[in-house]
Tab-separated table of C-alpha atoms and ligand atoms in Angstrom:
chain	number	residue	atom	x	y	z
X	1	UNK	CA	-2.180	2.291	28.389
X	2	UNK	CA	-3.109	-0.941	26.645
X	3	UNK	CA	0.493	-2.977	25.393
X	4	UNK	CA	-0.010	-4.343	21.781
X	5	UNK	CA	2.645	-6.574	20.604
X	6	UNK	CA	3.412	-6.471	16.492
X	7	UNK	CA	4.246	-9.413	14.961
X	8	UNK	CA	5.454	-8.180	11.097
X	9	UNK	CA	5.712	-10.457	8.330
X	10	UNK	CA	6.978	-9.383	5.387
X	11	UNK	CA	9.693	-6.274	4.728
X	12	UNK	CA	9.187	-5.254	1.300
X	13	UNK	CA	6.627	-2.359	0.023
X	14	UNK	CA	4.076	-2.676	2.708
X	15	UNK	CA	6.163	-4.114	5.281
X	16	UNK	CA	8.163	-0.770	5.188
X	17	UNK	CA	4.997	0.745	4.948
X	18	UNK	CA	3.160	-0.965	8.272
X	19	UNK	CA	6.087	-0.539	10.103
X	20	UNK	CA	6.111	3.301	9.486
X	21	UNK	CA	1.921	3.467	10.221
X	22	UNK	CA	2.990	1.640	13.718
X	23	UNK	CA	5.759	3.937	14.497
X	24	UNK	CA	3.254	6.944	13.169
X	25	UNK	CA	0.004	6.336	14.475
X	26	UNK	CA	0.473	6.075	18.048
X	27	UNK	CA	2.326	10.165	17.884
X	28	UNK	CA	-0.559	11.369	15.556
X	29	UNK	CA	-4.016	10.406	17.317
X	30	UNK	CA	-2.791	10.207	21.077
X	31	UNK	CA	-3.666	6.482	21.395
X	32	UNK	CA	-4.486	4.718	24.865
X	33	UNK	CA	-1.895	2.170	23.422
X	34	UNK	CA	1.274	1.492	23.936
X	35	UNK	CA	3.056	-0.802	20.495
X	36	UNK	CA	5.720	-2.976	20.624
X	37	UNK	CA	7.599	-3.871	17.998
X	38	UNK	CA	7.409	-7.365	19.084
X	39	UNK	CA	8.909	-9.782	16.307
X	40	UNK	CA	9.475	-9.514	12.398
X	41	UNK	CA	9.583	-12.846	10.358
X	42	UNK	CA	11.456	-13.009	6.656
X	43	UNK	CA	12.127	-15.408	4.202
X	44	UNK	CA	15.982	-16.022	6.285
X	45	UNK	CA	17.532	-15.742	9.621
X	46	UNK	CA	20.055	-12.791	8.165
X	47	UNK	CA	17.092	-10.633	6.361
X	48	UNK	CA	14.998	-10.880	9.383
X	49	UNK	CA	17.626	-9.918	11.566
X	50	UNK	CA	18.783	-6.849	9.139
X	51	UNK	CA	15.413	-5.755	8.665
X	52	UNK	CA	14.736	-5.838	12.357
X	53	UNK	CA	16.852	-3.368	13.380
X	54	UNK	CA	16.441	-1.394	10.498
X	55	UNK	CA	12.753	-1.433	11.459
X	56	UNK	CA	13.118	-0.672	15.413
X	57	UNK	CA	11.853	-4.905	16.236
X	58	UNK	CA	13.321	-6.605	19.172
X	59	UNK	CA	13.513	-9.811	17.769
X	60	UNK	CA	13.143	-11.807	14.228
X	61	UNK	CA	13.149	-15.068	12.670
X	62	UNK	CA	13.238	-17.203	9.381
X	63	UNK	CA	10.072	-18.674	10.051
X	64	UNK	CA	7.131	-17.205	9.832
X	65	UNK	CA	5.400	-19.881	11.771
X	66	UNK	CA	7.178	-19.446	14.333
X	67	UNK	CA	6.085	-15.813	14.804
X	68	UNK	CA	2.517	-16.355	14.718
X	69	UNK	CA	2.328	-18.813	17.722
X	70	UNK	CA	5.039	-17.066	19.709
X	71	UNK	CA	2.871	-16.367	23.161
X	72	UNK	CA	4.221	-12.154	22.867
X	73	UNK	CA	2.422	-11.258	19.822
X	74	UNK	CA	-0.889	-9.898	19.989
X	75	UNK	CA	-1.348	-8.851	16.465
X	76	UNK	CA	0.395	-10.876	13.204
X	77	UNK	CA	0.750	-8.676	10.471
X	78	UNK	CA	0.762	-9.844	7.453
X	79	UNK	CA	2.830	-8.275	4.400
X	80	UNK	CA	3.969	-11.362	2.677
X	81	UNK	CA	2.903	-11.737	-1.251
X	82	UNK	CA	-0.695	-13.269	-1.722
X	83	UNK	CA	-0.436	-16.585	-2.103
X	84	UNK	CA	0.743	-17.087	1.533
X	85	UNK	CA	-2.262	-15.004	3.271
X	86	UNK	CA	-4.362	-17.614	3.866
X	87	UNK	CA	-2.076	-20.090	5.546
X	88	UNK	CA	-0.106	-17.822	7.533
X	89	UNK	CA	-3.630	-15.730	8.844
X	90	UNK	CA	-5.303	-19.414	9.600
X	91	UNK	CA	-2.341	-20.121	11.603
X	92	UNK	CA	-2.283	-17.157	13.443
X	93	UNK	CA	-6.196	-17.134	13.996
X	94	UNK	CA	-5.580	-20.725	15.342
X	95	UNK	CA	-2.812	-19.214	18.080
X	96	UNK	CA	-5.496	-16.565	18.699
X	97	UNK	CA	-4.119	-13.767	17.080
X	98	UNK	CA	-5.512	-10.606	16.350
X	99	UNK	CA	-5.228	-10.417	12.082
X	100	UNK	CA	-3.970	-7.604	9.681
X	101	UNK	CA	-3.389	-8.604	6.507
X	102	UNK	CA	-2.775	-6.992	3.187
X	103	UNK	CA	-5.109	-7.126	0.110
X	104	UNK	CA	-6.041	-9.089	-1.498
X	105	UNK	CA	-7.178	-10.952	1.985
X	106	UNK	CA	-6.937	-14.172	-0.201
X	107	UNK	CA	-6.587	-15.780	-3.582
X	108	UNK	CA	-10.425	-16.632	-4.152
X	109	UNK	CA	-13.473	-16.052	-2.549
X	110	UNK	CA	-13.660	-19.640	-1.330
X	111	UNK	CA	-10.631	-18.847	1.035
X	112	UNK	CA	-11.683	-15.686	2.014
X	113	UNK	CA	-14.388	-17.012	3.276
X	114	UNK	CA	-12.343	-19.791	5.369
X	115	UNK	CA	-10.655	-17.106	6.483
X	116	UNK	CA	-12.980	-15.308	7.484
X	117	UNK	CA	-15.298	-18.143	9.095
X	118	UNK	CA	-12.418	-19.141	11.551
X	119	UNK	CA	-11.659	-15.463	12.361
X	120	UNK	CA	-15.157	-14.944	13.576
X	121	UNK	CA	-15.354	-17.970	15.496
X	122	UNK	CA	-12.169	-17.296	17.325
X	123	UNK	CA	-13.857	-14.161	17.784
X	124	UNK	CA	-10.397	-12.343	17.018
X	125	UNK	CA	-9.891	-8.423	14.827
X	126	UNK	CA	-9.444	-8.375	11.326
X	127	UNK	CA	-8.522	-5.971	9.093
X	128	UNK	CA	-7.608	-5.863	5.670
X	129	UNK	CA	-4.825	-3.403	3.838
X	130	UNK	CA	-7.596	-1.317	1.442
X	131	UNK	CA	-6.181	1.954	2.429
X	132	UNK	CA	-7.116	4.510	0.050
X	133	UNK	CA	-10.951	4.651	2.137
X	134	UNK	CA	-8.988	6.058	4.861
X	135	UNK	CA	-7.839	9.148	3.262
X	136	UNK	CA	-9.771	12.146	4.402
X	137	UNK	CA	-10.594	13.184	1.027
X	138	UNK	CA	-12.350	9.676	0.787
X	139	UNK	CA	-14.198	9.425	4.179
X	140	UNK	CA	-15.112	13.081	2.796
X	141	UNK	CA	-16.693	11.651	0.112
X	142	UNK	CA	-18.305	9.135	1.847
X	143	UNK	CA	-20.331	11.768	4.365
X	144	UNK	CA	-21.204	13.444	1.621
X	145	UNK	CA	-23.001	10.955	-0.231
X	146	UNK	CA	-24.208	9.618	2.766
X	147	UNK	CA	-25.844	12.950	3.615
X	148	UNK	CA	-27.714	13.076	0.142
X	149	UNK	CA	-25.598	16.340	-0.904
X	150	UNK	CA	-25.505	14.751	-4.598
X	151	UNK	CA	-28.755	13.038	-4.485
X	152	UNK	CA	-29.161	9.827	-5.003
X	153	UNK	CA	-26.255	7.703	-6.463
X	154	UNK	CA	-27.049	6.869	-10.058
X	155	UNK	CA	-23.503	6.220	-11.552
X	156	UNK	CA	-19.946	4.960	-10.482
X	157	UNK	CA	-16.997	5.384	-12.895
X	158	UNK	CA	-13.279	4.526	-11.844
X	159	UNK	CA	-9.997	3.432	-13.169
X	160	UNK	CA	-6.675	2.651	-11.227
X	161	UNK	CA	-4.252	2.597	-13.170
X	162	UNK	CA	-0.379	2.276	-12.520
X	163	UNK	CA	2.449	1.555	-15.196
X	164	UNK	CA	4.921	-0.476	-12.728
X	165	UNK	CA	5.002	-3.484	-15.917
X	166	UNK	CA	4.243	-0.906	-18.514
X	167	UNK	CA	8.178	-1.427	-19.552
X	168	UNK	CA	7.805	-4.960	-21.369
X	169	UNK	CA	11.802	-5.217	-20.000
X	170	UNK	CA	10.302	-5.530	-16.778
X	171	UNK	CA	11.882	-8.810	-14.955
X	172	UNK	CA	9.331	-11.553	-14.049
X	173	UNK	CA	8.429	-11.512	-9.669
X	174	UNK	CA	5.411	-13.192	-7.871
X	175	UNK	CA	3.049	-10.908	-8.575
X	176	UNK	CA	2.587	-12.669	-12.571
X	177	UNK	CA	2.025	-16.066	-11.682
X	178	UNK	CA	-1.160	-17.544	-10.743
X	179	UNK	CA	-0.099	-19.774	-8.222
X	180	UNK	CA	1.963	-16.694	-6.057
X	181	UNK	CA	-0.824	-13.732	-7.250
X	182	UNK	CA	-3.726	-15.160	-8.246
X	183	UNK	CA	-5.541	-12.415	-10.976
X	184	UNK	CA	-2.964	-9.786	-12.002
X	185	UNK	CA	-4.043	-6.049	-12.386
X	186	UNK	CA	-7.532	-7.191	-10.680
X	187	UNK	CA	-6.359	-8.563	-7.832
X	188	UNK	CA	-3.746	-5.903	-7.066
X	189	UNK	CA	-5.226	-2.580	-8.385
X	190	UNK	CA	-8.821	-3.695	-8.986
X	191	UNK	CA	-9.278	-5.035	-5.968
X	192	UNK	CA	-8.838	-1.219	-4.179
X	193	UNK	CA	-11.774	0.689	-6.629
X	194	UNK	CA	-14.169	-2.792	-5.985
X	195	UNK	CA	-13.608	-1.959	-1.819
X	196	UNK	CA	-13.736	1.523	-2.434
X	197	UNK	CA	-17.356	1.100	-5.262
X	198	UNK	CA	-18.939	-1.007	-2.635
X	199	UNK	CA	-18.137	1.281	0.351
X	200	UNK	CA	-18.825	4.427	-1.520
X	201	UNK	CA	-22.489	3.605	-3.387
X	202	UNK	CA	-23.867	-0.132	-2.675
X	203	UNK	CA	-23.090	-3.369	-2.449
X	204	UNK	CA	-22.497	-4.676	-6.498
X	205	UNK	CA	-24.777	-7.246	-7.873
X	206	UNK	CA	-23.472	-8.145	-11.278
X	207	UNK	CA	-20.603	-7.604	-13.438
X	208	UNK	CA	-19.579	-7.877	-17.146
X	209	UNK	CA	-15.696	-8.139	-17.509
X	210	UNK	CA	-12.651	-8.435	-19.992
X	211	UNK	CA	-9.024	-8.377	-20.061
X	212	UNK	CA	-5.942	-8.681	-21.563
X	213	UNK	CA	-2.634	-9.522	-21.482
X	214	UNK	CA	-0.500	-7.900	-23.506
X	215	UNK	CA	3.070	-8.525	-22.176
X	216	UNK	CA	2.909	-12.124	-22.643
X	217	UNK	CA	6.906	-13.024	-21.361
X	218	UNK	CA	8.926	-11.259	-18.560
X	219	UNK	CA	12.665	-12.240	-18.226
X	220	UNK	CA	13.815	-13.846	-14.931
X	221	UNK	CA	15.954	-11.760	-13.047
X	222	UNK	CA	16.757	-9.189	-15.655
X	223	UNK	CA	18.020	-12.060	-18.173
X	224	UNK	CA	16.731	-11.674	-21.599
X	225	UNK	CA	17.046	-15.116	-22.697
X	226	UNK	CA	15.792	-16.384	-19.644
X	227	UNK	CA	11.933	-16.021	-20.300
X	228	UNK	CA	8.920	-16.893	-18.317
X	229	UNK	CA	5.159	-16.914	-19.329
X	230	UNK	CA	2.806	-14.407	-17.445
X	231	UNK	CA	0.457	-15.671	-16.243
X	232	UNK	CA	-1.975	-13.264	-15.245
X	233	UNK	CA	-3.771	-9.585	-17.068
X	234	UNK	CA	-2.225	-6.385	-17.609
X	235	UNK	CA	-5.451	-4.962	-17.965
X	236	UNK	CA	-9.241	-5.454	-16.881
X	237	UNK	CA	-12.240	-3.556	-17.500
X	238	UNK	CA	-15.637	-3.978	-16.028
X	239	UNK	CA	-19.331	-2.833	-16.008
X	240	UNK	CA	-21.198	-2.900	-12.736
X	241	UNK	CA	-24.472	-3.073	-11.646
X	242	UNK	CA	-25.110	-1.962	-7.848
X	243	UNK	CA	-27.921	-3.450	-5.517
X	244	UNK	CA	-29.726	0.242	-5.430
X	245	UNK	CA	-29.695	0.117	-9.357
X	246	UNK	CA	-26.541	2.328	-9.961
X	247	UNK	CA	-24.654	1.470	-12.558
X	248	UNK	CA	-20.728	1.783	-13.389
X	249	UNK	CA	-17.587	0.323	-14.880
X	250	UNK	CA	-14.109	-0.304	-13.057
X	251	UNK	CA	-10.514	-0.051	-15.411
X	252	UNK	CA	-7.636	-1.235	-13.977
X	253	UNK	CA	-4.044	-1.750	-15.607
X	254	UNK	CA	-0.674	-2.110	-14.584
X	255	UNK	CA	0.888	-0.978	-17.934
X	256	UNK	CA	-0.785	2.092	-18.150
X	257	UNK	CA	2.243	4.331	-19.079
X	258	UNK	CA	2.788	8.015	-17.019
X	259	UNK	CA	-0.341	6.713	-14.103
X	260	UNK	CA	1.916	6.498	-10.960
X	261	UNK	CA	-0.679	6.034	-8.388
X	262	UNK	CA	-4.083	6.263	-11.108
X	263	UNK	CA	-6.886	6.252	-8.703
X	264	UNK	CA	-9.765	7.957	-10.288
X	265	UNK	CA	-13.367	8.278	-9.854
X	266	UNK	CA	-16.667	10.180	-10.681
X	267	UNK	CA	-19.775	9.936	-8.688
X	268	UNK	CA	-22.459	10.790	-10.493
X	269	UNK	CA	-25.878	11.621	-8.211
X	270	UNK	CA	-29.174	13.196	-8.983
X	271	UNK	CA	-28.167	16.129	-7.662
X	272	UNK	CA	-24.624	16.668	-8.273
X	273	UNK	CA	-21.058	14.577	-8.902
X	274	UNK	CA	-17.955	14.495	-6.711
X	275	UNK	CA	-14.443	13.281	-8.557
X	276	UNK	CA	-11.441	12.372	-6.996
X	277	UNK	CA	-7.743	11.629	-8.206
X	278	UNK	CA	-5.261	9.528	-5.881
X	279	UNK	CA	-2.137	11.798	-7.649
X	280	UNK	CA	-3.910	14.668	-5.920
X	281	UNK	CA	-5.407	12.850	-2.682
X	282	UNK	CA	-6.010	15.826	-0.690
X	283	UNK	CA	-8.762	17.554	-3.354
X	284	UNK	CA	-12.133	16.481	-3.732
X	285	UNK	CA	-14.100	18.153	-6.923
X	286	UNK	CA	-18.234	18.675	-6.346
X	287	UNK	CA	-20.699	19.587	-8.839
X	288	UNK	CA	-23.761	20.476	-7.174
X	289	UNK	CA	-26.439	21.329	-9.206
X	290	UNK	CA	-28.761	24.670	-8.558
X	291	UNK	CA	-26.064	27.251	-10.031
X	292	UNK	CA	-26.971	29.807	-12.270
X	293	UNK	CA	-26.476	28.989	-15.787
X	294	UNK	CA	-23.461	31.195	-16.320
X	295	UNK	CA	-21.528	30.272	-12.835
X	296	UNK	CA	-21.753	26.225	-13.290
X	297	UNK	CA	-18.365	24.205	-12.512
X	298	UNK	CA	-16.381	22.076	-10.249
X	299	UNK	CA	-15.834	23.126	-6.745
X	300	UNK	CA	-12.295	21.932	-5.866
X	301	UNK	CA	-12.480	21.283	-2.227
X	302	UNK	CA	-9.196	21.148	-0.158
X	303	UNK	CA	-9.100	19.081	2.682
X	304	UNK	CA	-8.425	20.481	6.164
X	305	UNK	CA	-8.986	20.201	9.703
X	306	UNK	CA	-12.708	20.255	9.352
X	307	UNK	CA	-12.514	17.117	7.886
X	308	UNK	CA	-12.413	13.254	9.237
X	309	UNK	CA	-8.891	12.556	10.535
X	310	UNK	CA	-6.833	15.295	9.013
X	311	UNK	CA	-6.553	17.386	12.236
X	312	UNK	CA	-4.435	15.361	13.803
X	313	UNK	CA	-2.327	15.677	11.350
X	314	UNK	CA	-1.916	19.095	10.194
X	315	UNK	CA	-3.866	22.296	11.779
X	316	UNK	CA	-3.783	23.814	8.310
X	317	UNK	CA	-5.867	23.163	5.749
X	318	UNK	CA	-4.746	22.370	2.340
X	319	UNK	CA	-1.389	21.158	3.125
X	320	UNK	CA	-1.772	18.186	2.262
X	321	UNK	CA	-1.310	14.072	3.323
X	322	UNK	CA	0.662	11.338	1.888
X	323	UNK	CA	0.371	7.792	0.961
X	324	UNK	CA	1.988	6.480	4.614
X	325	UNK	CA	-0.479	8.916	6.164
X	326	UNK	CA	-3.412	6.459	4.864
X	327	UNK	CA	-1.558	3.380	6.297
X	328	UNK	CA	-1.484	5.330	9.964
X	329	UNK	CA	-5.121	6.031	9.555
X	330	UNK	CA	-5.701	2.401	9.274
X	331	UNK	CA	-3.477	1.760	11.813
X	332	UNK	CA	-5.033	3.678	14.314
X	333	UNK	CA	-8.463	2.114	13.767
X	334	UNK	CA	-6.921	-1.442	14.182
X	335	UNK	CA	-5.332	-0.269	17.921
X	336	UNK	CA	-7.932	1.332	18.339
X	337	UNK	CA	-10.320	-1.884	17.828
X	338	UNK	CA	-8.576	-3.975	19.612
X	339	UNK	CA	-7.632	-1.901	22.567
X	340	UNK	CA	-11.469	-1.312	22.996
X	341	UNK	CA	-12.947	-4.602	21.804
X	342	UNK	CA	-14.978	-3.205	18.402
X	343	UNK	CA	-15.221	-3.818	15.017
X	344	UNK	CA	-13.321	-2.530	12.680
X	345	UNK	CA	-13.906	-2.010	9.040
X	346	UNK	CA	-13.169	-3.299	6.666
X	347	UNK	CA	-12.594	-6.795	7.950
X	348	UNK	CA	-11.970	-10.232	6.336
X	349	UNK	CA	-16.083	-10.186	6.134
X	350	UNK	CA	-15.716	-6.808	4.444
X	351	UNK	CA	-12.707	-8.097	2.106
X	352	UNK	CA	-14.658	-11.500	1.165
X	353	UNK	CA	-17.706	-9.540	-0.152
X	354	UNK	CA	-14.931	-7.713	-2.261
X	355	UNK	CA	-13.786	-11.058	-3.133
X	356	UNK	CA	-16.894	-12.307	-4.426
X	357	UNK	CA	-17.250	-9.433	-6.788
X	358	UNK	CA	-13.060	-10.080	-7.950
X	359	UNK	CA	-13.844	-13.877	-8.734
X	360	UNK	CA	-16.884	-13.080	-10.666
X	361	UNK	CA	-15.170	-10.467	-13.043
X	362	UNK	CA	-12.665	-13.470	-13.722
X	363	UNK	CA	-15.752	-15.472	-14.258
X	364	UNK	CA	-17.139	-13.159	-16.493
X	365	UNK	CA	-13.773	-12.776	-18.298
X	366	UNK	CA	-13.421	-16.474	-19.194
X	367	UNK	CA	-16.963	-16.326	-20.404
X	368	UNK	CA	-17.833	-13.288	-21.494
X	369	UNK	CA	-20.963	-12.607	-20.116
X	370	UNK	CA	-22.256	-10.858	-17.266
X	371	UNK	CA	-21.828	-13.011	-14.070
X	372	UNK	CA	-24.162	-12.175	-10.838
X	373	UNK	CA	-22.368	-12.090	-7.616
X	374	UNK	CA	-23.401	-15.266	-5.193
X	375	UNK	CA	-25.181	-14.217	-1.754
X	376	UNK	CA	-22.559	-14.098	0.938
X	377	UNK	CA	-22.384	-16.899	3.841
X	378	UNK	CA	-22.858	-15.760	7.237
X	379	UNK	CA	-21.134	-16.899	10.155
X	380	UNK	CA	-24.195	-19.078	10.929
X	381	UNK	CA	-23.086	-20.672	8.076
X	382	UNK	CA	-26.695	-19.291	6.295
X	383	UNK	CA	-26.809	-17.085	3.244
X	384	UNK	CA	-27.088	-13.433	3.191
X	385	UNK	CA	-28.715	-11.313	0.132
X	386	UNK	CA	-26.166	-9.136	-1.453
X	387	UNK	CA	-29.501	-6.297	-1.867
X	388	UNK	CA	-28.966	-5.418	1.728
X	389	UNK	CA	-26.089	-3.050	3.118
X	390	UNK	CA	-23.228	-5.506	4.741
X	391	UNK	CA	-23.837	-6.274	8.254
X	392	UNK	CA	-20.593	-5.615	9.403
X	393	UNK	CA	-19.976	-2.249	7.272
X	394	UNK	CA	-23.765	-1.311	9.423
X	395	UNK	CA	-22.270	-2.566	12.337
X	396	UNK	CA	-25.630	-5.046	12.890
X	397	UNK	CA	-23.703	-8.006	13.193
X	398	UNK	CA	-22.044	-6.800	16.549
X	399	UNK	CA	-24.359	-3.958	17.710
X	400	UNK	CA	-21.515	-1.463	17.366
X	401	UNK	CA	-20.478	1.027	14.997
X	402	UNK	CA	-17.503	-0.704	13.745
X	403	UNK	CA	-13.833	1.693	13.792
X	404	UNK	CA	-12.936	3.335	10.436
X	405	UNK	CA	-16.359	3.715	8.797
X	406	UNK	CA	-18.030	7.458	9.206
F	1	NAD	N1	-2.464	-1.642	0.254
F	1	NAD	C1	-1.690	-1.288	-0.745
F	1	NAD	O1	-1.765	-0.151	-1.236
F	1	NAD	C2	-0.676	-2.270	-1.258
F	1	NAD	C3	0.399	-1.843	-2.069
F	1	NAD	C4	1.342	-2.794	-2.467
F	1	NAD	C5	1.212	-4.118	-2.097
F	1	NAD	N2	0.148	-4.506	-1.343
F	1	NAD	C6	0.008	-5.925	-0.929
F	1	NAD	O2	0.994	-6.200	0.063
F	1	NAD	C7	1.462	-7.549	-0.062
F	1	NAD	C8	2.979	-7.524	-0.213
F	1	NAD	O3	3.291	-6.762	-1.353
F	1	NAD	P1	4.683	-5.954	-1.454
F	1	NAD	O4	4.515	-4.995	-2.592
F	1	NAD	O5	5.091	-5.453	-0.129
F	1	NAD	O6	5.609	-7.151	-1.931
F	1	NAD	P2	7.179	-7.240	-1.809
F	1	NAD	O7	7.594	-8.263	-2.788
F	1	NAD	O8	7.787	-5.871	-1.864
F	1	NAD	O9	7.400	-7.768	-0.327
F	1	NAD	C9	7.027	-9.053	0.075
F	1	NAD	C10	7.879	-9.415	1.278
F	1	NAD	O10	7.451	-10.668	1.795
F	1	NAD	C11	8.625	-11.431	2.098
F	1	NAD	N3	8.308	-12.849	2.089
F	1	NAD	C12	8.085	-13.651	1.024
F	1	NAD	N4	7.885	-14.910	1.433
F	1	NAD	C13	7.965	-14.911	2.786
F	1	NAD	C14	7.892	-15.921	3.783
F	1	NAD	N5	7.660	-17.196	3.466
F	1	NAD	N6	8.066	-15.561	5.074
F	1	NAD	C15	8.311	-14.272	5.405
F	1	NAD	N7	8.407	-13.266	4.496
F	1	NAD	C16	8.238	-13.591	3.211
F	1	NAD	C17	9.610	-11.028	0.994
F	1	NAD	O11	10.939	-11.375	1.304
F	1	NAD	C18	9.366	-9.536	0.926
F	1	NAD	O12	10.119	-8.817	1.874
F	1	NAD	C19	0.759	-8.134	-1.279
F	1	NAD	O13	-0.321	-8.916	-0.862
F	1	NAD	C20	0.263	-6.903	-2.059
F	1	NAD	O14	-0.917	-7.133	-2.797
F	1	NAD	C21	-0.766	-3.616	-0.905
């Protein structure tokens, strides 16, 4: 049994969340690992110390920093609100730290790529919070486009949408200023279909972008004469072009009223289409073509124990899995790389390709045109053409298949 010690930072949505995937994993896959729950940090002494042993850690602290150079951590976890990514994963990459982070890895592609430089040269495991490709259903999805079962991928059309600020009484937080968020519905929603796009058909080469903001002031703390400018979109759409010449458009909006967990998308091949929906994650719909005239429709496939991951779970098909099941999925291919020393996917390289593709739909919105995405920098520090399949999703880069990509 390998020990890994968990360093959490960050309680709130996906600190719960993490801390549930760590507890979870371990019982569901039978891992050669034994987790600690080493240390949580918070914004105070008191919260740390409530949320420790609300969360099962043995110790906590006010200060993040001191967490990620405490000699008993083997992996910092990182659940904090964007803005503070990149400092707290350089310092933990500097104190040799194994790295999970959330998404967005950073607030630009320029510090994703810092990131992602010094994680690679400390030759330390990254992996980034873009859970939804770990759902059965998904990795499902993947095989079967990777087997050819719809032909060749010709079109990509998704939305995720949510209504969490549809409500315009909706107080101010972090997540509508620049400075704490970066992009708004992009970086949190968008960010998830542009992972998911680039995993699912190709790498994307060029996209044409707008958005809006249509709640323009949120009161602070609930006080409606207390008013603060947002500072980031509700809304974004996009059109894509992918390196193998599909095409395809990405919506994403946080004020989309009645979409809870919006997640949608339509492949569209040569010889068939596959749709998914998020609010149903366990069904996957494929067209294939061939049918007789009069018996043509949607095959709604429920997943089961024949498929990627969903054994272990559940010997019965059609049951189905949850959100916190993703997050153990992920989980399990983080122990599972660093217990055995392989990549995992998707890593901070993985996350700053996504990256390159968020910063050039803001591009593209502020000039309203379509913007091509830059070729990626290697760790070599040379360039590498977006047309080919990322190294590290191939595996090249290291030799070996990396963990959590069928
Ligand atoms: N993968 C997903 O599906 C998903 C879903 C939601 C959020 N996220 C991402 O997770 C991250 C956190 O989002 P959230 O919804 O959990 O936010 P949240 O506001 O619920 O939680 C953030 C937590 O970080 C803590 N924090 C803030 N500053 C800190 C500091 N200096 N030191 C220590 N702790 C600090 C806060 O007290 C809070 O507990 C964001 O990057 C977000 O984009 C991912």
């Amino acid at each position: 049994m390998k020990k890994i010690r968990i360093g959490l930072i960050g309680t709130g949505y996906m600190g719960k969340a993490h801390a549930i995937a760590f507890k979870t994993a371990p019982a569901v896959f039978s891992l050669d690992t034994e987790v600690t729950f080493e240390m949580l940090a918070e914004v105070n002494d008191d919260l740390a110390s409530t949320k420790a042993s609300e969360l099962g850690f043995r110790r906590s602290t006010g200060d993040w920093r001191q967490l990620v150079t405490d000699p008993d951590i083997d992996i910092v976890d990182i659940c904090s609100p964007n803005y503070l990514h990149k400092d707290m994963a350089l310092a933990a990459i500097a104190a040799g730290k194994h790295v999970y982070c959330e998404k967005p890895l950073a607030m630009c592609a320029n510090d994703a790529l810092e990131i992602t430089l010094a994680a690679e040269q400390a030759g330390v495991k990254t992996l980034v919070g873009f859970n939804y490709a770990k759902n059965p259903t998904i990795q499902l999805a993947r095989e079967i486009i990777q087997q050819g079962e719809i032909g060749e991928v010709v079109h990509f059309r998704s939305v995720f949408n949510e209504d969490y600020l549809a409500d315009p009484d909706t107080p101010f937080s972090w997540r509508l200023k620049r400075q704490l968020s970066g992009s708004g519905a992009l970086n949190d929603l968008g960010s998830h279909i542009v992972n998911l796009a680039q995993h699912l058909v190709a790498p994307i080469n060029e996209v044409c972008a707008d958005s809006r903001t249509v709640h323009r002031q949120r009161s602070l703390s609930g006080q409606p004469d207390n008013q603060a400018e947002v500072e980031n979109e509700d809304l974004i759409q996009m059109m894509l072009r992918f390196s193998n010449g599909a095409t395809g458009s990405i919506e994403a909006s946080r004020i989309a009223w009645g979409r809870k967990n919006g997640l949608w998308f339509e492949v569209t091949g040569t010889k068939g289409s596959l749709i998914f929906d998020q609010e149903r994650l366990s069904e996957l719909h494929i067209y294939q073509a061939g049918q007789q005239q009069a018996r043509q429709g949607f095959k709604r496939i429920l997943t089961g124990p024949e498929h990627p991951d969903y054994m272990n779970f559940c010997v019965s098909a059609g049951h189905g899995l949850g959100y916190n099941d993703m997050k153990a999925v992920e989980v399990r291919d983080l122990l599972q790389g660093v217990a055995a020393d392989q990549p995992i996917w998707p890593d901070f390289r993985a996350a700053y390709q996504d990256h390159l593709v968020l910063d050039a739909a803001e591009a593209s919105c502020r000039e309203q045109r379509w913007v091509k995405i830059p070729a990626s920098v290697t760790v070599a520090g040379s360039i590498k053409d977006n047309n080919k399949q990322s190294e590290q999703t191939t595996g090249v880069l290291s030799g070996r298949n990396p963990v959590g990509v069928n």
